[in-house]
Tab-separated table of C-alpha atoms and ligand atoms in Angstrom:
chain	number	residue	atom	x	y	z
A	1	MET	CA	60.472	113.015	112.549
A	2	LYS	CA	57.834	112.011	110.024
A	3	ILE	CA	58.641	112.983	106.473
A	4	ASP	CA	56.343	115.384	104.605
A	5	THR	CA	54.963	113.222	101.770
A	6	THR	CA	53.393	116.007	99.707
A	7	LEU	CA	54.343	117.191	96.221
A	8	ASP	CA	54.603	120.715	97.635
A	9	PHE	CA	57.407	119.574	99.935
A	10	ALA	CA	59.284	117.930	97.035
A	11	ARG	CA	58.939	121.176	95.062
A	12	GLN	CA	60.185	123.102	98.062
A	13	LEU	CA	63.299	120.892	98.202
A	14	ASP	CA	63.877	121.522	94.492
A	15	GLY	CA	63.467	125.241	95.107
A	16	GLN	CA	66.215	125.146	97.741
A	17	ASP	CA	68.566	122.972	95.662
A	18	PRO	CA	71.662	124.953	94.553
A	19	LEU	CA	72.289	122.333	91.819
A	20	ALA	CA	68.751	122.372	90.381
A	21	LYS	CA	69.914	124.449	87.421
A	22	MET	CA	72.216	121.612	86.254
A	23	ARG	CA	69.205	119.739	84.846
A	24	SER	CA	69.017	122.255	81.992
A	25	HIS	CA	72.480	121.081	80.856
A	26	PHE	CA	71.007	117.681	79.904
A	27	SER	CA	68.534	116.373	77.329
A	28	ILE	CA	65.765	114.621	79.234
A	29	PRO	CA	63.869	111.870	77.340
A	30	LYS	CA	60.141	112.523	76.932
A	31	GLN	CA	57.096	110.430	77.699
A	32	ALA	CA	54.458	109.858	74.987
A	33	ASN	CA	52.455	112.773	76.482
A	34	GLY	CA	55.399	115.126	75.892
A	35	GLU	CA	56.328	115.460	79.555
A	36	ASP	CA	59.787	114.619	80.863
A	37	GLU	CA	60.321	110.982	81.751
A	38	TYR	CA	61.065	110.219	85.374
A	39	TYR	CA	64.519	108.922	84.574
A	40	PHE	CA	66.289	106.899	87.278
A	41	THR	CA	68.738	104.910	85.202
A	42	GLY	CA	71.884	107.013	85.409
A	43	ASN	CA	73.473	103.957	87.047
A	44	SER	CA	73.093	102.155	83.713
A	45	LEU	CA	73.195	104.837	81.027
A	46	GLY	CA	73.570	108.488	82.017
A	47	LEU	CA	71.648	111.161	80.133
A	48	GLN	CA	73.164	113.229	77.353
A	49	PRO	CA	74.954	116.433	78.413
A	50	LYS	CA	74.222	119.206	75.922
A	51	LEU	CA	77.947	120.024	75.898
A	52	SER	CA	78.756	116.467	74.751
A	53	ARG	CA	76.466	116.863	71.772
A	54	GLN	CA	78.071	120.229	70.987
A	55	TYR	CA	81.641	118.900	71.238
A	56	VAL	CA	80.885	115.828	69.117
A	57	ILE	CA	79.350	118.010	66.403
A	58	GLU	CA	82.335	120.375	66.567
A	59	LEU	CA	84.643	117.409	66.182
A	60	LEU	CA	82.704	116.177	63.152
A	61	ASP	CA	83.019	119.689	61.703
A	62	ASP	CA	86.784	119.646	62.334
A	63	TRP	CA	87.053	116.344	60.503
A	64	GLN	CA	85.029	117.776	57.588
A	65	ARG	CA	87.205	120.897	57.507
A	66	HIS	CA	90.691	119.539	58.194
A	67	GLY	CA	90.730	115.869	57.164
A	68	VAL	CA	93.939	114.275	58.391
A	69	ARG	CA	95.268	117.658	59.575
A	70	GLY	CA	92.671	117.437	62.362
A	71	HIS	CA	95.295	115.431	64.238
A	72	PHE	CA	97.239	118.667	64.691
A	73	GLU	CA	94.846	121.535	63.853
A	74	GLY	CA	91.810	123.068	65.545
A	75	ASP	CA	91.298	123.950	69.200
A	76	TYR	CA	91.279	120.308	70.249
A	77	PRO	CA	93.607	118.391	67.903
A	78	TRP	CA	93.084	114.631	67.954
A	79	MET	CA	96.671	113.575	68.448
A	80	PRO	CA	96.777	114.658	72.125
A	81	TYR	CA	92.969	114.537	72.615
A	82	HIS	CA	93.059	112.024	75.476
A	83	GLU	CA	95.438	114.343	77.335
A	84	PHE	CA	92.708	116.995	77.535
A	85	LEU	CA	90.751	114.580	79.737
A	86	CYS	CA	93.402	113.395	82.208
A	87	ARG	CA	93.190	116.176	84.789
A	88	GLN	CA	89.375	116.209	85.046
A	89	SER	CA	89.080	112.403	84.942
A	90	ALA	CA	91.680	112.151	87.694
A	91	LYS	CA	89.603	114.505	89.859
A	92	MET	CA	86.618	112.162	89.504
A	93	VAL	CA	88.478	109.345	91.262
A	94	GLY	CA	90.870	111.297	93.503
A	95	ALA	CA	94.038	110.741	91.499
A	96	LEU	CA	96.943	112.651	89.981
A	97	ALA	CA	96.605	113.518	86.295
A	98	GLU	CA	99.565	111.225	85.468
A	99	GLU	CA	97.775	108.303	87.091
A	100	VAL	CA	94.730	108.348	84.818
A	101	VAL	CA	94.068	107.690	81.161
A	102	MET	CA	90.854	107.246	79.194
A	103	MET	CA	91.273	104.251	76.885
A	104	ASN	CA	89.534	101.103	75.569
A	105	SER	CA	86.515	99.840	77.459
A	106	LEU	CA	86.078	98.618	81.013
A	107	THR	CA	86.585	94.875	80.628
A	108	VAL	CA	89.535	95.403	78.281
A	109	ASN	CA	91.174	97.639	80.875
A	110	LEU	CA	90.555	95.076	83.631
A	111	HIS	CA	92.412	92.544	81.509
A	112	LEU	CA	95.284	94.937	80.809
A	113	MET	CA	95.590	95.696	84.513
A	114	MET	CA	95.605	92.010	85.406
A	115	VAL	CA	98.348	91.410	82.847
A	116	SER	CA	100.460	93.863	84.833
A	117	PHE	CA	99.270	93.327	88.392
A	118	PHE	CA	98.261	89.684	88.607
A	119	ARG	CA	101.672	88.017	88.677
A	120	PRO	CA	101.211	84.612	90.319
A	121	ASP	CA	104.368	83.647	92.145
A	122	GLY	CA	104.987	80.484	94.185
A	123	LYS	CA	102.072	79.859	96.513
A	124	ARG	CA	100.791	83.438	96.061
A	125	ARG	CA	98.560	82.915	93.060
A	126	LYS	CA	94.926	83.372	94.060
A	127	ILE	CA	92.509	86.105	93.033
A	128	LEU	CA	89.796	87.204	95.446
A	129	ILE	CA	86.577	88.705	94.088
A	130	GLU	CA	83.054	88.957	95.438
A	131	ASP	CA	80.628	86.132	94.862
A	132	HIS	CA	78.155	88.287	92.929
A	133	ALA	CA	80.693	90.230	90.880
A	134	PHE	CA	79.402	91.648	87.606
A	135	PRO	CA	79.639	88.684	85.198
A	136	SER	CA	82.139	90.403	82.913
A	137	ASP	CA	84.553	90.823	85.841
A	138	HIS	CA	84.041	87.217	86.872
A	139	TYR	CA	84.700	85.968	83.323
A	140	ALA	CA	87.758	88.189	83.008
A	141	VAL	CA	89.235	86.897	86.273
A	142	GLU	CA	88.556	83.241	85.460
A	143	SER	CA	90.106	83.650	82.035
A	144	GLN	CA	93.198	85.280	83.540
A	145	LEU	CA	93.636	82.319	85.886
A	146	LYS	CA	93.265	79.937	82.945
A	147	HIS	CA	95.717	82.025	80.950
A	148	HIS	CA	98.281	81.318	83.667
A	149	GLN	CA	97.302	77.610	83.616
A	150	LEU	CA	95.883	77.867	87.127
A	151	ASP	CA	92.974	75.784	88.316
A	152	VAL	CA	89.956	78.068	88.772
A	153	GLN	CA	88.361	76.062	91.604
A	154	GLU	CA	91.570	76.214	93.594
A	155	ASN	CA	92.624	79.762	92.854
A	156	LEU	CA	89.443	81.827	92.733
A	157	LEU	CA	88.335	82.965	96.188
A	158	LEU	CA	84.804	84.294	96.537
A	159	TRP	CA	83.697	86.729	99.222
A	160	ALA	CA	79.985	86.044	99.681
A	161	PRO	CA	77.215	87.479	101.856
A	162	ARG	CA	76.465	85.338	104.917
A	163	ASN	CA	74.001	82.514	104.960
A	164	GLU	CA	73.230	81.593	108.539
A	165	ASN	CA	70.511	79.182	109.625
A	166	GLY	CA	69.152	79.186	106.087
A	167	ILE	CA	68.817	82.976	106.030
A	168	GLN	CA	70.575	84.403	103.015
A	169	GLU	CA	71.889	87.943	103.511
A	170	GLU	CA	72.249	90.258	100.540
A	171	LEU	CA	75.030	92.542	101.737
A	172	LEU	CA	78.714	91.776	102.007
A	173	ASN	CA	80.140	91.801	105.518
A	174	HIS	CA	83.584	93.417	105.598
A	175	ASP	CA	84.639	91.351	108.620
A	176	ASP	CA	84.365	88.209	106.509
A	177	LEU	CA	86.713	89.698	103.927
A	178	TYR	CA	89.191	90.777	106.585
A	179	GLN	CA	89.170	87.227	107.976
A	180	MET	CA	89.944	85.843	104.521
A	181	ILE	CA	92.801	88.330	104.138
A	182	GLU	CA	94.090	87.457	107.607
A	183	HIS	CA	94.013	83.696	107.139
A	184	GLN	CA	94.721	83.238	103.446
A	185	GLY	CA	96.574	86.485	102.705
A	186	GLU	CA	99.872	84.832	101.819
A	187	GLU	CA	98.201	82.900	99.023
A	188	ILE	CA	96.332	85.830	97.511
A	189	ALA	CA	98.012	87.711	94.668
A	190	LEU	CA	95.185	90.080	93.780
A	191	ILE	CA	91.926	91.402	95.239
A	192	LEU	CA	89.560	92.816	92.637
A	193	LEU	CA	86.366	94.349	94.000
A	194	PRO	CA	83.762	96.900	93.003
A	195	GLY	CA	83.630	100.348	94.607
A	196	VAL	CA	79.829	100.017	94.571
A	197	GLN	CA	78.220	96.590	94.233
A	198	TYR	CA	76.034	96.742	91.109
A	199	TYR	CA	73.085	94.697	92.424
A	200	THR	CA	72.665	95.957	95.986
A	201	GLY	CA	74.177	99.445	95.655
A	202	GLN	CA	76.424	98.701	98.675
A	203	VAL	CA	79.536	100.899	98.848
A	204	LEU	CA	82.665	99.019	99.913
A	205	ASP	CA	85.263	100.473	102.250
A	206	MET	CA	87.982	100.806	99.618
A	207	LYS	CA	90.442	102.531	101.934
A	208	THR	CA	90.432	99.881	104.679
A	209	ILE	CA	90.334	96.992	102.214
A	210	THR	CA	93.444	98.370	100.496
A	211	GLU	CA	95.260	98.887	103.817
A	212	LYS	CA	94.514	95.376	105.058
A	213	ALA	CA	95.395	93.750	101.737
A	214	HIS	CA	98.670	95.669	101.395
A	215	ALA	CA	99.644	94.661	104.918
A	216	LYS	CA	99.623	91.081	103.598
A	217	GLY	CA	101.429	91.940	100.356
A	218	ILE	CA	98.321	91.667	98.169
A	219	ARG	CA	97.693	93.919	95.155
A	220	VAL	CA	94.313	95.674	95.055
A	221	GLY	CA	92.241	96.823	92.086
A	222	PHE	CA	88.752	98.293	91.997
A	223	ASP	CA	86.064	98.237	89.356
A	224	LEU	CA	84.603	101.718	89.715
A	225	ALA	CA	81.828	101.300	87.101
A	226	HIS	CA	79.186	102.242	89.674
A	227	ALA	CA	81.387	104.537	91.738
A	228	ALA	CA	82.883	107.011	89.243
A	229	GLY	CA	80.740	110.134	89.069
A	230	ASN	CA	78.803	108.844	92.088
A	231	LEU	CA	81.163	108.902	95.110
A	232	VAL	CA	84.008	111.072	96.326
A	233	MET	CA	87.087	108.827	96.189
A	234	LYS	CA	90.815	109.092	96.872
A	235	MET	CA	92.488	106.438	94.760
A	236	HIS	CA	95.916	108.055	95.128
A	237	ASP	CA	95.852	108.649	98.891
A	238	TRP	CA	94.340	105.240	99.556
A	239	GLN	CA	97.288	103.694	97.680
A	240	VAL	CA	95.017	101.587	95.455
A	241	ASP	CA	97.156	99.776	92.865
A	242	PHE	CA	94.769	100.178	89.915
A	243	ALA	CA	91.158	100.937	89.098
A	244	CYS	CA	88.990	100.811	85.988
A	245	TRP	CA	85.628	102.335	85.204
A	246	CYS	CA	83.264	102.892	82.298
A	247	SER	CA	82.121	106.346	81.255
A	248	TYR	CA	78.543	105.629	80.210
A	249	LYS	CA	76.860	105.379	83.620
A	250	TYR	CA	77.239	108.299	86.041
A	251	LEU	CA	79.803	109.820	83.685
A	252	ASN	CA	77.150	110.403	81.005
A	253	SER	CA	79.369	109.888	77.958
A	254	GLY	CA	77.183	107.632	75.819
A	255	ALA	CA	76.762	103.883	75.366
A	256	GLY	CA	80.050	102.016	75.066
A	257	SER	CA	82.066	105.216	75.379
A	258	VAL	CA	85.783	105.019	76.205
A	259	ALA	CA	86.623	103.830	79.728
A	260	GLY	CA	88.912	105.123	82.461
A	261	CYS	CA	91.967	103.549	84.004
A	262	PHE	CA	93.915	104.529	87.127
A	263	ILE	CA	97.391	103.199	87.831
A	264	HIS	CA	98.994	104.404	91.040
A	265	GLN	CA	101.977	106.703	90.553
A	266	LYS	CA	104.291	104.173	92.234
A	267	HIS	CA	103.532	101.759	89.360
A	268	ALA	CA	102.779	104.235	86.562
A	269	GLU	CA	106.308	105.639	86.756
A	270	ASN	CA	107.852	102.191	86.593
A	271	THR	CA	108.453	101.477	82.919
A	272	ASP	CA	109.800	98.007	83.763
A	273	ILE	CA	106.362	96.703	84.718
A	274	ASN	CA	105.258	93.939	82.400
A	275	ARG	CA	102.399	94.982	80.136
A	276	PHE	CA	100.748	94.407	76.801
A	277	ALA	CA	102.106	97.083	74.509
A	278	GLY	CA	100.871	99.192	71.598
A	279	TRP	CA	102.175	102.260	69.834
A	280	TRP	CA	100.028	104.763	71.738
A	281	GLY	CA	101.750	103.766	74.958
A	282	HIS	CA	105.173	104.451	73.434
A	283	ASP	CA	107.275	107.511	74.262
A	284	LYS	CA	105.644	110.431	72.440
A	285	LYS	CA	108.880	111.967	71.194
A	286	SER	CA	109.923	108.886	69.280
A	287	ARG	CA	106.504	107.389	68.456
A	288	PHE	CA	106.678	108.379	64.809
A	289	LYS	CA	110.217	107.205	64.307
A	290	MET	CA	108.525	103.867	63.694
A	291	GLU	CA	111.175	101.860	65.488
A	292	ASN	CA	110.649	98.484	67.138
A	293	ASP	CA	112.102	99.190	70.573
A	294	PHE	CA	109.059	99.828	72.843
A	295	LYS	CA	109.654	102.586	75.400
A	296	PRO	CA	106.558	103.022	77.579
A	297	ILE	CA	105.479	106.510	78.657
A	298	ALA	CA	106.179	106.794	82.406
A	299	THR	CA	102.551	107.616	83.306
A	300	ALA	CA	99.233	105.758	83.028
A	301	GLU	CA	99.395	106.656	79.323
A	302	GLY	CA	102.090	104.002	79.000
A	303	TRP	CA	99.354	101.336	79.076
A	304	GLN	CA	97.561	102.687	75.982
A	305	LEU	CA	97.487	100.448	72.953
A	306	SER	CA	95.767	102.266	70.106
A	307	ASN	CA	95.016	105.786	69.045
A	308	PRO	CA	91.647	106.413	70.731
A	309	PRO	CA	88.189	107.031	69.186
A	310	VAL	CA	88.069	110.802	69.430
A	311	LEU	CA	84.303	111.085	68.882
A	312	SER	CA	83.842	109.249	72.148
A	313	LEU	CA	86.497	111.359	73.873
A	314	ALA	CA	84.641	114.501	72.743
A	315	ALA	CA	81.490	113.210	74.471
A	316	ILE	CA	83.516	112.546	77.625
A	317	ARG	CA	85.009	116.049	77.508
A	318	GLY	CA	81.483	117.503	77.371
A	319	SER	CA	80.485	115.448	80.372
A	320	LEU	CA	83.568	116.345	82.424
A	321	ASP	CA	83.056	120.046	81.677
A	322	THR	CA	79.474	119.639	82.891
A	323	PHE	CA	80.731	118.166	86.177
A	324	ASP	CA	83.016	121.187	86.503
A	325	ILE	CA	80.106	123.583	85.953
A	326	ALA	CA	78.307	121.792	88.808
A	327	GLY	CA	81.312	122.471	91.084
A	328	GLY	CA	82.634	118.899	91.216
A	329	MET	CA	81.901	115.720	93.125
A	330	THR	CA	81.797	117.049	96.692
A	331	ALA	CA	78.778	119.267	96.043
A	332	LEU	CA	77.105	116.567	93.958
A	333	ARG	CA	77.643	113.910	96.605
A	334	GLN	CA	76.028	116.156	99.224
A	335	LYS	CA	72.916	116.496	97.095
A	336	SER	CA	72.974	112.801	96.229
A	337	LEU	CA	72.947	111.744	99.874
A	338	LYS	CA	70.137	114.140	100.668
A	339	MET	CA	68.071	113.016	97.682
A	340	SER	CA	68.536	109.273	98.285
A	341	GLN	CA	67.716	109.792	101.979
A	342	TYR	CA	64.523	111.604	100.950
A	343	LEU	CA	63.634	108.771	98.571
A	344	MET	CA	64.302	106.109	101.233
A	345	GLU	CA	62.132	107.895	103.776
A	346	LEU	CA	59.361	108.449	101.257
A	347	ILE	CA	59.376	104.765	100.266
A	348	GLU	CA	59.229	103.717	103.904
A	349	ALA	CA	56.417	106.171	104.698
A	350	GLU	CA	54.296	105.525	101.600
A	351	LEU	CA	54.994	101.912	100.669
A	352	GLY	CA	55.730	100.439	104.083
A	353	ASP	CA	56.141	96.667	104.008
A	354	GLY	CA	55.372	96.420	100.281
A	355	ILE	CA	58.948	97.307	99.345
A	356	ARG	CA	62.196	96.276	100.969
A	357	ILE	CA	65.253	98.450	100.330
A	358	ILE	CA	68.298	96.194	100.326
A	359	THR	CA	70.836	99.012	99.902
A	360	PRO	CA	72.420	99.950	103.241
A	361	GLY	CA	70.952	103.036	104.880
A	362	ALA	CA	74.179	104.556	106.267
A	363	ASP	CA	75.601	107.454	104.230
A	364	ALA	CA	79.052	105.893	103.831
A	365	GLU	CA	77.562	102.656	102.508
A	366	ARG	CA	75.334	103.908	99.720
A	367	GLY	CA	75.696	105.938	96.540
A	368	CYS	CA	72.922	107.204	94.261
A	369	GLN	CA	71.364	103.799	93.704
A	370	LEU	CA	68.700	102.174	95.848
A	371	SER	CA	67.903	98.527	95.139
A	372	LEU	CA	64.315	97.581	95.863
A	373	MET	CA	62.575	94.260	96.297
A	374	VAL	CA	58.809	93.956	95.964
A	375	THR	CA	57.573	92.034	99.004
A	376	VAL	CA	53.801	92.060	98.481
A	377	GLU	CA	52.399	88.468	98.445
A	378	GLY	CA	51.506	87.426	94.915
A	379	LEU	CA	53.141	90.457	93.254
A	380	ASP	CA	56.009	89.967	90.875
A	381	GLY	CA	58.886	92.482	90.944
A	382	LYS	CA	59.405	92.274	87.187
A	383	ALA	CA	55.711	93.044	86.601
A	384	MET	CA	56.072	96.135	88.823
A	385	PHE	CA	59.121	97.219	86.870
A	386	ASP	CA	57.134	96.886	83.612
A	387	ALA	CA	54.226	98.830	85.113
A	388	LEU	CA	56.559	101.658	86.142
A	389	GLU	CA	57.936	101.791	82.593
A	390	LYS	CA	54.406	102.085	81.149
A	391	ASN	CA	53.774	105.022	83.455
A	392	GLY	CA	56.746	107.127	82.424
A	393	VAL	CA	59.212	105.927	85.074
A	394	THR	CA	62.510	104.540	83.793
A	395	THR	CA	64.258	102.270	86.302
A	396	ASP	CA	66.150	99.082	85.657
A	397	TRP	CA	65.574	95.470	86.436
A	398	ARG	CA	68.287	93.094	87.539
A	399	GLU	CA	67.713	89.365	87.769
A	400	PRO	CA	66.715	87.689	89.927
A	401	ASN	CA	64.727	90.138	91.962
A	402	VAL	CA	65.695	93.777	92.073
A	403	ILE	CA	64.437	97.110	90.745
A	404	ARG	CA	67.342	99.561	90.753
A	405	VAL	CA	66.493	103.240	91.035
A	406	ALA	CA	69.179	105.894	90.972
A	407	PRO	CA	68.360	109.552	91.609
A	408	VAL	CA	71.312	111.352	90.024
A	409	PRO	CA	72.196	114.753	91.502
A	410	LEU	CA	73.166	116.289	88.142
A	411	TYR	CA	69.725	115.996	86.585
A	412	ASN	CA	67.167	114.384	88.886
A	413	ARG	CA	64.732	116.432	90.942
A	414	TYR	CA	63.173	115.741	94.309
A	415	GLN	CA	59.874	115.903	92.407
A	416	ASP	CA	61.008	112.928	90.311
A	417	ALA	CA	61.494	110.937	93.509
A	418	TYR	CA	58.045	112.002	94.691
A	419	HIS	CA	56.437	110.875	91.408
A	420	PHE	CA	58.370	107.597	91.448
A	421	VAL	CA	56.915	106.697	94.845
A	422	ARG	CA	53.436	107.915	93.884
A	423	ILE	CA	53.379	105.836	90.694
A	424	LEU	CA	54.901	102.761	92.359
A	425	LYS	CA	52.249	102.994	95.065
A	426	GLU	CA	49.522	103.065	92.409
A	427	CYS	CA	51.120	100.079	90.646
A	428	LEU	CA	51.359	98.101	93.893
A	429	GLN	CA	47.676	98.779	94.569
B	1	PLP	C1	80.470	96.498	87.434
B	1	PLP	C2	80.598	96.317	85.952
B	1	PLP	N1	81.700	95.705	85.473
B	1	PLP	C3	81.861	95.504	84.146
B	1	PLP	C4	80.902	95.908	83.236
B	1	PLP	C5	81.132	95.641	81.774
B	1	PLP	O1	81.436	96.806	81.111
B	1	PLP	P1	81.981	96.867	79.597
B	1	PLP	O2	80.968	96.184	78.739
B	1	PLP	O3	82.020	98.328	79.316
B	1	PLP	O4	83.308	96.215	79.568
B	1	PLP	C6	79.755	96.572	83.701
B	1	PLP	C7	78.716	97.014	82.760
B	1	PLP	O5	77.671	97.486	83.086
B	1	PLP	C8	79.606	96.766	85.092
B	1	PLP	O6	78.511	97.356	85.597
């Protein structure tokens, strides 16, 4: 059926949207003319929840009022502050509360997890990642190999999109990965992949990947930077060994805010696992005895190093409460799929051959983000991105050739998607 391309239809969809009211829980940046920006960059930096602002200000007030006693006084004392976030953060990735802790930042957590779960042994010493992994992940993995005095060329396996007869595909083909696991599985110690590929928006089949890797004795970790707050996931049930994510994208907790870390119960309870240690990971009852015998907490908290930045945790708490007000990820995912489907159909109807969507179309293979390539002869994608920006549309540009646009169910409207396509059409013309 042909999609209705009118603004009235977009408004009608907004009128029927049970989550439309969630937009009022966020501060929406303004254009120069005072109107709301068309903001599609929740995949890079989520917008500010009003509750986060409130909780950060309350925390500053507590500091003013209590000084050092703020560690123990007030409604949300700082000493156990990270504990207030475990249950809700766990829900975001389908985990038990004991399996999740908010700490450090994403790349730091990837390193900490590799310290524990990349244990090269005999001929099993390779790490498999995807060829176009986010550079920070790639650097982290290479440096871990070097740390173990392993040759990077020999021990880094790259899963790449196909290139057949000179035609370069953009998407990863799972069959290729399964072949690599089948044929080289005994040599692979760790598979580290994204839940959602940052450039193409492709969602990977985390459940099957974990099953196939475990069948060959391989540990599996996921970088959920683009998946947390975007997809419904089941880290615990899928038996994933570990996962890490940042909180500033779909989790709306502010630039550089504290990151998340999941360690499966079967490992989290094992205090013998090798790890880098710090006092915040030490048994809470004896932490202040100031002794030198490190006893890790038998949950994900046992991987903490330092006492955390509570201002950032307050922002995260505001964001997680906002997710709860929305009714959680299942309802949000439903809206997200509907909204991205609407956007895809509108792009196809209005922009035709001028834009190619490289993100897969199937529901299970895409999240909020659509990655677009400008295919009009003589038109430069980066110039289109700049033109969108000048016209009140915030998207993001990723080298070499992609405009990423992410309608986020918490605060985007169907009307935003309509205006995005309208303005892009004008720019293309
Ligand atoms: C997939 C992915 N991995 C890693 C990073 C690096 O994150 P951080 O700077 O918080 O360590 C990012 C940042 O955007 C990312 O998107």
